[in-house]
Amino acid sequence: MTNNLSRCPHVATIGFISKEDYSNATEAEKCEKCDCIGPHLWLCLREGCLFVGCGTGKEKNDHSSDHEKEKAHPLQFNLTTKRVWCYVCNQEVRLNNDPSLELSFLDRSIVPTKSSKLLNNSGQVINEIEESSSNQSVNHQNQYEKCFEPTLFELEHTDTTDFTRGISGLYNLGNTCYMNSALQALSNCVPLTSYFLDCIPFIGINSYRRVNGDLSNMKSNGRLVKAYFKFIESMWTKPLQGRQSHVINPSSIAAEIRSINPSFRSYTQQDAQEFLRCFMDELHSEMRLVKYYADEKHRSESSSTDNSQCDVIVSNLNGESEYETCNSGSTSSSDDYSNDDDLNKYSSINEIKEYSKKKKFYQDKYDKLSRTDSGVSLNRNKCDKKVKESISNKKFKMSNSIISSIFDGSIQSQIECLTCNRRSSTIETFQDLSLPIPSREQLEKFHAIQCGNDEQLFLKNQEIYDNNSNSWMSWFYSLFKNLWTLNIWGPPLTLQDCLQAFFQADELTGDNMYSCEKCQKLRNGMKYCKVVELPEVLCIHLKRFRHDSMIYTKIGSYVSFPLVDLDMRSFIHKDCKSTIHLYDLFSLIVHYGRAGSGHYITYALNNLNQQWYEYDDENVRQVDTAIVQNAEAYVLFYRKKEPNISETYETIRHLMSRDQDSLLSFYISRSWINRLFYFAEPGPITNNDFLCKHGGVQPDYWSVINDLVCPVHESVWQYLFEKYGGCSVCNILYPCRICQLDDENLKCRQRSERKTFLQVSLINTVIIVIIENFII
């Protein structure tokens, strides 16, 4: 951990600097020698000097260092990070320095300065980004503590009221028990619910405003996301006085689902699992974030730089993409932007030249920036090494959402040719496992294999009985087999049996022979299936309904399932990187009745009081675990057995209280903090969801940046980084001007295209319209 105490005797040279002098230096926003625009600007603390110089780390442009060499003014103050650096001692000077450091002009409630002006080459203001008022005056310590008090985690440890959140019933809108059961099951999925409560700006909401702490007044392109957010908010954050539960009307969710999928528009009974698939697919579509990574050329160039960072951009797009390796280095290529040649057919030559000129100007400026300050030692060698280990040679989905982060797993299917022994494999993503319910003959085979030598005895006796069909032994064997099949006698059917039936090797013979590319013929083969990536939440669907020609039947066999410690170790691939293989049940959907009719209910574990509840439309009651275990499960939701987070939480709290005098903030995405508390395996630290590929904040997120990030002290960052790894340090927040120029140019081009289309549409001719986004 970083030592909090500094001993710099040169603090005695600090003169009096008024708040007005400090404000003038901050508003200047440029170096006095080269007119370099921030954020790396340093203010000399010698009385009467007030020199502002740049400190980009480049020898020819490091005027702050040059000033110290010429004037012998060792102490300089970074206008962005609020840190003091002594060039003579070659160290940071902290507030608890010996002797003490007094900065009368500094207001600790001020967050790092963020320039809102966008300048062209001539220094004229061409645009402004509106700066959030909350960015101007924030109490840091309260903000630190608030970030590490996630809603559910806070309620679990501090809520002393009699009301238990999450136990509200749902009105039946007419054979909508299938929807109610699915919503209740998802409502008790802690990783998903906590995300909706704590990470509102990340769920696809374009803009929202806080009005006395109320987040309901928001605008969203994803109407289903908005409806589900209001449902979660009513379920978990609005207690009623004097009542243990209340009933919620899910009509808004029903209306959105019916508009999306016509099969749910009728008032007939539907399948709960089909509703789950439709519902979760639509949530994923509305909340997904598309990430762009630099190519291999840029990766090789950036691997030699010291200031490595995750160069990804996140934007709310709708396209699906393939897998690509994440880059851990900075790039300066313009290939990622819109091709200027393509713009010629939409805009004038002067507009293109002006746009290219602006973009090149700001690209040159940002290429000189680093996510960390050149004058502050942050043990970068250790950080860069760990960044490369945790990010390089790693594949990330380019289009993901909280749905895919929680429910997505991967299965590798491998086929082996029994003639040439050639193996081919494919990896597929799954959000649930649809398990067959094995027959008693299959179950008999599984247990016989497990019994080892007893299998040969069983097969030998079966052969004897078949050869003596007229004997009394044949009659006894037939009775024994019937009792076994009817589950009156024999081993019970378990969830492990269903998993074994799903993952067992299949023989590809007869009409199902394998087309071998090496043999160029149809060959007998063996198909194997293993899990290569375990999801955070494992959704298991038991195939209870069967379609045979015109007959629709239900398999009513009881399948026993564990409430805790479902072990997936025997079904994972050798290359699976998941270290946690045990799962605990938190909800299940039960179907009573026959095929084509019946009723759905849900049993769910409340995370706040660790009690099981039965959700039957409007009715909610607490039940014992024995009732849950005897239920006829249809869909089961298991969550990874999470380690004890309390130790990590207490360590963070201790470090925050110890380092209250620290002026520098390290920023971590609020979505990753949410993963830290509610995911068993949160993964490496990432800020890719609010930073663009140039290292700045995306323009769309700038106005709400304080709601997207968690500021932490340096010691907290070091602790989390050493424990989980992750991307590079982020201690400077500034809006990306290049991305803003690109967005403005795109909007300008769209307006021009629309104007041209409307003009052409007035002509009485046949027009063929080609949408550029659909051209591959």
JSON list of C-alpha atoms in Angstrom, two decimals, residues 325-326 388-395:
[
{"chain": "A", "resi": 325, "resn": "THR", "atom": "CA", "xyz": [-9.26, -9.57, -28.82]},
{"chain": "A", "resi": 326, "resn": "CYS", "atom": "CA", "xyz": [-9.21, -6.54, -26.52]},
{"chain": "A", "resi": 388, "resn": "LYS", "atom": "CA", "xyz": [-1.01, -6.95, -19.96]},
{"chain": "A", "resi": 389, "resn": "GLU", "atom": "CA", "xyz": [-1.48, -10.18, -18.05]},
{"chain": "A", "resi": 390, "resn": "SER", "atom": "CA", "xyz": [-5.17, -9.56, -17.40]},
{"chain": "A", "resi": 391, "resn": "ILE", "atom": "CA", "xyz": [-6.16, -8.08, -20.77]},
{"chain": "A", "resi": 392, "resn": "SER", "atom": "CA", "xyz": [-3.81, -9.20, -23.53]},
{"chain": "A", "resi": 393, "resn": "ASN", "atom": "CA", "xyz": [-4.64, -12.38, -25.42]},
{"chain": "A", "resi": 394, "resn": "LYS", "atom": "CA", "xyz": [-8.13, -12.30, -23.98]},
{"chain": "A", "resi": 395, "resn": "LYS", "atom": "CA", "xyz": [-11.37, -12.35, -25.97]}
]
